[in-house]
Amino acid sequence: MKKTLSRLAIAATILMLPQLALTACGKDEPDDPSKPDKPDKPENVDPDKPVNDPVGTVSLNLMLGGSDPVIFTTPTGARFSLGITNDLNFTCTGEIAGIGKVAGLGNITQIPTSGWKRNAAVTKGEGYVVKFEYYDYDSESVTQIFGRIYVSGYLESALGTIIGAQIKYQCPFLMPIKLEYKDIEFGAETGLTRSVRFLNPTIVEVGVLPEWIESVTTTNQDITFTVRPNLTAKARTTTVSLKNSESTASVTLTQKGSDKPLFAEGEGTLKSPYKVGTAQQLDNVRKAPYAVFEQTADIDLSSYIPSSGNGWEPIADFTGVYKGNLHTISGLWINRPTTSNVGLFASISSGAYSISPQLSGIILKLGEQGIKGSNYTAGICGHLAGGIDVTECSVEGNISSKGMNNYISGIANTDKYDYYNDDNNCHVSRCQFLGNISGEGTIFGIAALAAVTDCRVVGNLEGGWQILAYGEGNRNCYISGNHPRGIGSLGTSCYSSDNATDEQMRHKATYEGWDFVKVWSIVEGNYPLLRCFDGK
């Protein structure tokens, strides 16, 4: 049975088919790396002079009208087959083009630009090229695969009739990597996507990329690089290697430095975070909410935030990483009683980049005005999406909110807790709140609807329903201070005046199972302290 493959509109592939001329396969002498490549010219291979079979050659007997064997399986599982019909025609799940008379498989060095058909006559001593296409749903692209075939002889019955053919094939059929040019320059904040065209149809493996290269995508004619904005004055460059079995090549990518840098150094990546050491740089975080940041010094916002107005504007839609390194941010205050999602950060969720958003090592000392907001008000972050970690953060000061249905927390809020899959929950660990929280809604000493471990609250909770945290994952926490309505949902090995006296809470024996070697410390007669904040 004749098999066909529907042609799909090519959306992205690292292969291209030149439209005007034949190109040839063969390893060239290295070109001057400073000059663009030139398309390969057909090699002058004598069709009557056999050359060695290429690496990966397979010999196969194909019977007329028999089952079509699979000759190539793609990484996505697509299977391509080749067969011979009863009337001695090749048929395949793709297209085939004849090359003509050649001495062997190694003499096929060209990919045709025309003559593609669904079938072709099987002729002894002739060569063919097949072309397959498959759709990769993950990358939403169509990729072309080429193969070369040589008919070395016929199979005959005892009566001398042809019943099949002896063939050799190699799939995939690769060509040397040829590039339109070898240097690409990107702007600092614009012109972040650039392409380089392949001059020969081929398949390549891309080498290791630095983190500031966000993605590599392909079409039927080029390979496209997208880089992240460069928010420092320093230019950056890298060389990306490309290879296949026929050759190697490289592309040098250079990105300009910014004329108006937001940060002194860094690349905004996990390996090289943007460095934050001033009030202005902290404020600039909102301009690159997708990036990775590392605080390098204590920051005082007292003189940076105008005394009139609403105070600090919470950093919204953050999808990156902020590492405070246990440096202090002091003097922050917010007066936005009708605004939701209020805190140092307004909201944090997962973004398009391949990093998991997280906050760590932030020590926040509020100004006298404290933080005033509406629903989802907290010290570190007003609203967290699921699956985000907050570790070793401290908030000192007063937080308040009006509204019966509001969530107010010392550290952070989220809006749901998953009892079935803890990976979907926010995790708050080794954090502390020192101060007062008041409001008409639900007051959480640490975090709303998050899994809270190894945290403490020293201060007063005044107003609505008072909770240390809410979630099955709560453990090894305590709260001291005034909370007249009692503390709900304490959790495992968690303590307050509801289940322990003040005297008991000042002795190590009360906290059975707590880690007093790495996490906690205690001096008998005093409340436990988190070791990560020693001296802070």
XYZ file of C-alpha atoms in Angstrom:
536
model
C 0.000 0.000 0.000
C 1.295 3.394 -0.873
C 2.084 5.472 2.190
C 2.137 9.256 2.232
C 2.827 12.007 4.761
C 0.745 15.201 4.726
C 2.897 18.253 4.262
C 2.802 20.589 7.207
C 3.546 24.278 7.189
C 7.013 24.517 8.607
C 7.025 26.570 11.806
C 10.498 25.867 13.115
C 13.347 23.594 12.135
C 17.080 23.700 12.020
C 17.054 22.492 8.443
C 16.699 24.521 5.277
C 16.316 23.557 1.675
C 18.037 25.984 -0.728
C 15.641 26.951 -3.449
C 17.902 27.953 -6.323
C 20.907 25.653 -6.460
C 22.240 22.256 -5.464
C 24.540 22.074 -2.481
C 27.028 19.354 -1.783
C 28.070 17.335 1.207
C 31.690 17.045 2.185
C 34.100 18.152 4.870
C 35.848 21.354 3.906
C 39.088 22.880 4.995
C 38.496 25.277 7.913
C 37.380 28.710 6.760
C 38.657 32.003 8.036
C 36.497 32.395 11.181
C 36.218 36.128 10.591
C 34.520 35.631 7.229
C 31.044 34.364 6.392
C 30.771 30.825 5.103
C 30.076 30.070 1.484
C 27.568 27.422 0.427
C 29.158 24.099 -0.425
C 29.677 23.470 -4.114
C 28.968 20.017 -5.552
C 31.987 17.769 -5.279
C 33.396 16.442 -8.524
C 32.843 12.784 -7.631
C 33.232 10.399 -10.569
C 29.925 8.479 -10.575
C 31.759 5.436 -11.935
C 34.428 5.432 -9.231
C 33.157 3.926 -5.954
C 33.981 5.660 -2.686
C 33.684 4.286 0.813
C 30.208 3.929 2.261
C 29.489 6.651 4.820
C 29.352 5.960 8.539
C 25.943 4.618 9.484
C 25.308 2.766 6.202
C 22.697 -0.004 6.458
C 22.263 -2.801 3.877
C 18.729 -4.066 3.351
C 16.751 -6.415 1.096
C 13.360 -4.996 0.140
C 10.719 -7.298 -1.345
C 8.107 -6.144 -3.825
C 4.838 -5.490 -2.063
C 6.328 -6.520 1.252
C 6.042 -4.782 4.586
C 7.795 -1.436 4.682
C 10.606 -1.488 7.271
C 11.220 1.543 9.463
C 14.493 3.214 8.493
C 14.398 6.142 10.912
C 12.709 6.937 14.229
C 12.752 10.534 15.468
C 13.325 11.590 19.081
C 9.586 12.276 19.279
C 8.740 8.721 18.225
C 7.747 9.457 14.623
C 8.592 6.428 12.445
C 9.566 6.657 8.780
C 9.507 3.657 6.466
C 10.616 2.726 2.959
C 9.175 0.066 0.671
C 8.850 -1.152 -2.933
C 5.513 -1.557 -4.678
C 4.640 -4.490 -6.948
C 5.326 -2.291 -9.977
C 8.922 -1.669 -8.767
C 8.552 1.835 -7.352
C 9.968 3.166 -4.111
C 7.333 4.411 -1.709
C 8.003 6.111 1.597
C 6.399 8.123 4.360
C 7.752 11.299 2.854
C 9.128 12.326 -0.539
C 11.878 10.909 -2.738
C 14.020 12.329 -5.545
C 16.323 10.491 -7.937
C 20.018 11.413 -8.258
C 20.802 9.258 -11.279
C 23.586 6.779 -11.952
C 26.225 6.561 -9.202
C 28.798 3.961 -8.177
C 27.742 3.746 -4.547
C 26.071 5.364 -1.586
C 29.108 7.519 -0.852
C 28.828 9.112 -4.304
C 25.555 10.777 -3.320
C 26.740 14.162 -2.124
C 23.885 16.457 -3.090
C 20.404 17.244 -1.852
C 18.104 18.069 -4.775
C 16.194 21.323 -4.897
C 13.473 19.866 -7.123
C 12.080 16.610 -8.404
C 10.531 15.527 -5.125
C 7.767 12.924 -5.562
C 5.807 10.436 -3.522
C 7.462 7.533 -5.359
C 10.273 6.799 -7.803
C 11.237 3.883 -10.059
C 13.698 1.441 -8.499
C 16.704 1.281 -10.829
C 19.845 -0.735 -10.208
C 22.953 1.426 -9.832
C 21.074 4.661 -9.183
C 20.949 6.880 -6.109
C 18.085 8.623 -4.340
C 17.468 11.096 -1.547
C 14.423 10.843 0.724
C 12.957 13.676 2.740
C 10.842 13.168 5.843
C 8.987 15.741 7.898
C 7.681 15.378 11.425
C 5.895 17.675 13.827
C 7.285 18.155 17.319
C 4.384 19.156 19.555
C 6.693 20.216 22.369
C 8.511 22.783 20.260
C 5.532 23.340 17.932
C 7.742 22.911 14.907
C 8.137 20.770 11.810
C 11.579 19.289 11.186
C 12.981 17.836 7.970
C 15.140 14.705 7.933
C 17.058 13.600 4.816
C 18.344 10.141 3.899
C 20.335 8.779 0.945
C 19.682 5.458 -0.822
C 21.618 3.378 -3.345
C 20.215 0.390 -5.263
C 23.069 -2.118 -5.454
C 21.137 -4.898 -7.193
C 17.885 -6.736 -7.824
C 16.551 -9.805 -6.075
C 15.332 -12.432 -8.544
C 13.247 -15.564 -8.250
C 14.312 -18.959 -9.577
C 12.495 -18.043 -12.770
C 14.524 -14.839 -13.148
C 11.741 -12.409 -12.304
C 12.504 -9.434 -10.086
C 11.031 -9.890 -6.625
C 12.875 -7.156 -4.751
C 15.990 -5.017 -4.511
C 19.197 -4.838 -2.546
C 19.705 -1.341 -1.173
C 22.036 0.601 1.039
C 20.878 3.658 2.948
C 22.048 6.206 5.469
C 19.584 8.259 7.505
C 19.941 10.978 8.562
C 22.014 12.315 5.666
C 23.934 15.253 7.123
C 25.861 18.049 5.480
C 28.609 20.264 6.888
C 27.460 23.259 8.893
C 27.604 26.435 6.814
C 26.519 29.755 8.292
C 25.505 32.994 6.638
C 27.645 34.844 9.179
C 29.405 33.989 12.407
C 28.961 37.061 14.597
C 25.693 38.338 16.062
C 25.300 41.544 18.051
C 22.349 42.309 20.323
C 21.193 45.558 21.866
C 21.163 46.012 25.623
C 17.383 46.284 25.951
C 16.124 46.163 22.364
C 17.010 43.937 19.446
C 17.151 40.942 21.776
C 16.296 38.354 19.112
C 18.609 37.707 16.157
C 18.979 34.909 13.622
C 21.705 33.341 11.514
C 20.845 31.384 8.386
C 22.105 27.910 7.520
C 23.423 27.814 3.955
C 23.294 24.014 3.783
C 20.445 21.790 4.970
C 21.661 20.062 8.098
C 20.966 19.048 11.665
C 23.091 20.454 14.477
C 23.649 20.005 18.158
C 23.921 23.260 20.100
C 26.579 23.471 22.800
C 26.243 24.750 26.348
C 24.679 28.204 26.595
C 25.228 30.860 29.258
C 22.159 31.768 31.289
C 21.785 35.183 29.692
C 20.847 33.484 26.436
C 17.208 32.829 27.111
C 16.358 30.507 24.238
C 17.420 28.999 20.938
C 14.672 28.427 18.385
C 14.764 27.430 14.747
C 12.896 27.816 11.485
C 13.345 26.091 8.177
C 16.118 28.531 7.273
C 17.831 29.751 10.405
C 18.693 29.347 14.035
C 17.435 32.130 16.290
C 18.881 33.297 19.594
C 16.979 35.343 22.165
C 18.902 37.005 24.995
C 17.796 38.678 28.193
C 18.131 42.451 28.572
C 21.533 43.638 29.773
C 20.899 46.166 32.538
C 24.551 46.913 33.306
C 27.061 49.061 31.422
C 29.308 46.077 30.721
C 29.041 44.300 27.374
C 28.958 40.504 27.407
C 29.996 37.934 24.844
C 30.038 34.186 24.352
C 30.828 31.664 21.648
C 28.201 29.009 20.941
C 29.395 25.759 19.402
C 27.445 23.830 16.775
C 28.292 20.339 15.607
C 27.162 17.297 13.688
C 28.912 14.209 12.363
C 30.233 16.105 9.337
C 31.649 19.282 10.845
C 31.752 21.791 13.652
C 31.090 25.522 13.661
C 30.639 28.350 16.109
C 28.713 31.588 16.440
C 29.952 34.498 18.548
C 27.186 36.380 20.349
C 27.867 39.849 21.746
C 25.452 42.047 23.683
C 26.009 45.743 24.211
C 26.094 47.300 27.658
C 23.295 49.650 28.671
C 23.629 53.406 28.198
C 21.497 53.827 31.325
C 22.472 50.906 33.560
C 20.153 49.941 36.395
C 22.760 47.830 38.194
C 26.513 48.052 38.578
C 27.267 44.428 37.801
C 25.812 40.996 37.220
C 23.816 39.349 34.465
C 20.542 38.725 36.261
C 21.125 34.952 36.290
C 21.520 32.341 39.008
C 25.259 32.159 38.364
C 25.664 35.919 38.079
C 22.838 37.832 39.815
C 22.369 41.562 39.477
C 24.005 43.195 42.506
C 21.738 45.380 44.670
C 23.526 47.670 47.121
C 21.674 51.006 47.067
C 18.119 52.251 47.509
C 17.932 53.145 43.825
C 19.074 49.683 42.774
C 16.469 48.113 45.066
C 13.824 50.290 43.440
C 15.127 49.207 40.021
C 14.290 45.568 40.778
C 10.743 46.305 39.604
C 12.125 47.085 36.129
C 13.498 43.560 35.712
C 11.052 41.406 37.698
C 12.115 38.260 35.829
C 15.776 38.383 36.914
C 17.931 37.084 39.771
C 19.177 39.599 42.360
C 21.670 39.528 45.201
C 21.783 42.193 47.895
C 25.349 43.211 48.684
C 24.924 45.812 51.449
C 22.485 47.168 54.018
C 20.001 49.585 52.427
C 18.307 52.490 54.239
C 15.147 53.789 52.563
C 14.454 56.505 55.157
C 15.643 59.371 52.980
C 14.836 57.666 49.671
C 11.067 57.366 50.169
C 9.365 60.798 50.003
C 7.846 61.743 53.356
C 4.578 62.660 51.648
C 2.498 60.253 49.638
C 1.881 56.538 49.992
C 5.405 55.391 50.794
C 7.120 52.460 49.110
C 5.471 51.140 45.961
C 5.342 47.326 46.282
C 7.261 45.473 43.552
C 4.558 43.820 41.451
C 4.543 40.714 39.256
C 7.936 39.465 40.398
C 8.929 36.149 38.812
C 12.617 36.053 39.689
C 14.852 35.362 42.664
C 15.889 37.813 45.374
C 18.723 36.814 47.710
C 19.027 39.278 50.562
C 22.121 37.587 52.014
C 20.834 38.649 55.467
C 21.499 42.311 54.706
C 19.047 44.820 56.151
C 16.440 46.907 54.345
C 15.385 49.603 56.795
C 13.073 52.600 56.765
C 10.442 51.044 54.493
C 6.877 52.198 55.058
C 3.650 51.859 53.071
C 0.365 53.723 53.475
C -2.039 52.171 50.952
C -5.114 51.175 52.999
C -7.300 50.620 49.930
C -4.712 48.672 47.910
C -4.466 44.863 47.793
C -1.183 42.947 47.517
C 0.933 45.133 49.762
C 4.443 44.483 51.077
C 8.046 44.881 49.965
C 6.854 42.766 47.024
C 3.252 43.027 45.880
C 3.005 39.652 44.154
C 5.253 36.782 43.109
C 4.483 33.966 40.685
C 6.203 31.652 38.229
C 7.217 33.335 34.989
C 8.378 32.474 31.492
C 12.032 31.970 32.402
C 13.342 28.640 33.571
C 13.907 29.566 37.210
C 11.819 28.949 40.304
C 10.911 32.235 42.009
C 12.109 32.496 45.601
C 12.962 34.971 48.319
C 15.665 34.460 50.912
C 17.786 36.281 53.461
C 15.729 39.507 53.574
C 15.833 41.411 56.875
C 13.162 44.110 56.722
C 13.002 46.760 59.443
C 9.943 48.942 58.914
C 9.799 52.670 59.487
C 7.593 54.141 62.214
C 4.594 54.332 59.872
C 4.717 50.571 59.319
C 2.702 48.932 56.551
C -0.986 49.668 55.952
C -2.854 47.893 53.171
C -6.067 46.150 52.201
C -6.417 42.438 51.359
C -3.199 40.398 51.158
C -0.999 42.683 53.204
C 2.297 41.388 54.625
C 5.875 42.400 55.318
C 7.821 40.534 52.628
C 5.171 39.764 49.992
C 1.472 40.558 49.805
C 0.543 37.599 47.597
C 2.495 34.480 46.628
C 1.420 32.037 43.939
C 1.779 28.333 44.696
C 5.104 26.539 44.856
C 7.267 29.486 45.929
C 9.774 29.303 48.797
C 10.502 32.044 51.318
C 13.432 31.285 53.624
C 15.418 33.091 56.319
C 13.430 36.326 56.145
C 12.732 38.648 59.063
C 10.239 41.496 59.445
C 10.310 43.952 62.339
C 7.587 46.582 62.779
C 3.827 47.084 62.619
C 1.406 45.856 59.950
C -2.313 46.648 59.737
C -5.273 46.247 57.419
C -8.966 47.053 57.444
C -11.645 44.814 55.999
C -13.465 41.798 57.410
C -12.376 39.452 54.598
C -8.745 40.513 54.404
C -5.673 38.326 54.913
C -2.866 39.983 56.901
C 0.456 38.275 57.631
C 3.831 39.010 59.121
C 5.791 37.470 56.237
C 3.602 36.577 53.226
C 0.164 35.470 52.011
C -1.116 32.995 49.498
C -4.707 32.185 48.629
C -4.920 28.398 48.770
C -3.419 25.319 50.397
C -3.166 21.989 48.562
C -3.712 19.099 50.948
C -2.920 16.516 48.264
C 0.244 17.810 46.592
C 2.672 19.723 48.783
C 4.689 20.787 45.725
C 1.854 23.187 44.907
C 2.153 24.944 48.257
C 4.205 27.928 49.273
C 6.839 27.071 51.857
C 7.976 29.537 54.490
C 10.856 28.369 56.656
C 13.295 29.829 59.197
C 11.479 33.185 59.199
C 10.459 35.507 62.019
C 8.094 38.395 62.645
C 8.844 40.838 65.456
C 6.107 43.409 65.998
C 2.353 43.905 65.941
C -0.311 42.901 63.421
C -3.822 44.330 63.614
C -6.916 44.177 61.461
C -10.503 43.071 61.101
C -9.860 40.073 58.872
C -7.787 36.934 59.388
C -4.414 37.625 60.981
C -1.541 35.234 60.366
C 1.574 35.657 62.460
C 3.774 34.188 59.717
C 1.922 33.314 56.521
C -1.560 32.692 55.180
C -2.244 29.264 53.664
C 1.405 28.238 53.372
C 3.437 25.348 54.781
C 5.390 26.957 57.632
C 8.363 25.353 59.404
C 10.891 26.582 61.958
C 9.411 30.061 62.333
C 8.674 32.340 65.270
C 6.468 35.321 66.095
C 7.283 37.695 68.926
C 4.575 40.316 69.200
C 0.872 41.018 69.372
C -1.941 39.930 67.073
C -4.979 42.155 67.492
C -8.345 41.986 65.802
C -9.940 39.217 63.748
C -9.238 35.492 63.684
C -5.667 34.971 64.874
C -3.558 32.184 63.386
C 0.140 31.383 63.402
C -0.217 29.886 59.927
C -2.728 27.684 58.151
C -1.728 24.418 56.546
C -1.006 20.783 57.320
C 2.718 21.353 56.889
C 3.165 23.639 59.900
C 5.735 22.401 62.400
C 8.368 23.580 64.855
C 7.061 27.131 65.345
C 6.108 29.307 68.292
C 4.364 32.579 68.989
C 4.705 34.736 72.077
C 2.913 37.946 72.936
C -0.673 39.095 73.212
C -3.297 37.296 71.133
C -6.544 37.576 73.096
C -8.688 35.380 70.850
C -6.284 32.458 70.984
C -4.166 30.992 68.199
C -5.824 28.643 65.747
C -4.168 25.992 63.553
C -0.853 25.813 65.363
C 0.418 22.652 63.693
C 2.841 19.909 64.763
C 5.265 20.746 67.599
C 4.129 24.380 67.542
C 3.549 26.377 70.719
C 1.708 29.408 72.013
C 0.034 30.387 75.263
C -2.839 28.153 74.164
C -0.848 24.979 74.803
C 2.156 26.051 76.917
C 2.877 28.469 79.722
C 5.284 31.329 79.258
C 7.691 29.547 81.597
C 7.534 26.339 79.571
C 8.231 28.233 76.352
C 11.519 29.460 77.821
C 12.992 25.978 78.267
C 14.550 23.659 75.701
C 12.739 20.614 77.081
C 9.438 21.960 75.764
C 10.597 21.827 72.170
C 11.117 18.108 71.761
C 12.321 17.133 68.303
C 13.473 20.634 67.327
C 16.893 21.019 65.722
C 18.950 22.971 68.252
C 22.194 22.215 66.412
C 21.668 23.817 62.997
C 18.374 25.734 63.148
C 17.597 26.911 66.672
C 19.534 28.099 69.721
C 18.270 28.694 73.244
C 19.508 30.040 76.530
C 17.482 28.585 79.386
C 14.987 31.158 80.625
C 14.663 32.770 77.179
C 12.700 32.048 74.032
C 14.405 30.073 71.240
C 16.197 32.053 68.548
C 16.830 31.220 64.908
C 20.552 30.744 64.315
C 20.431 32.316 60.851
C 19.740 35.716 62.465
C 22.537 35.584 65.039
C 23.982 39.065 65.386
C 21.325 40.638 63.146
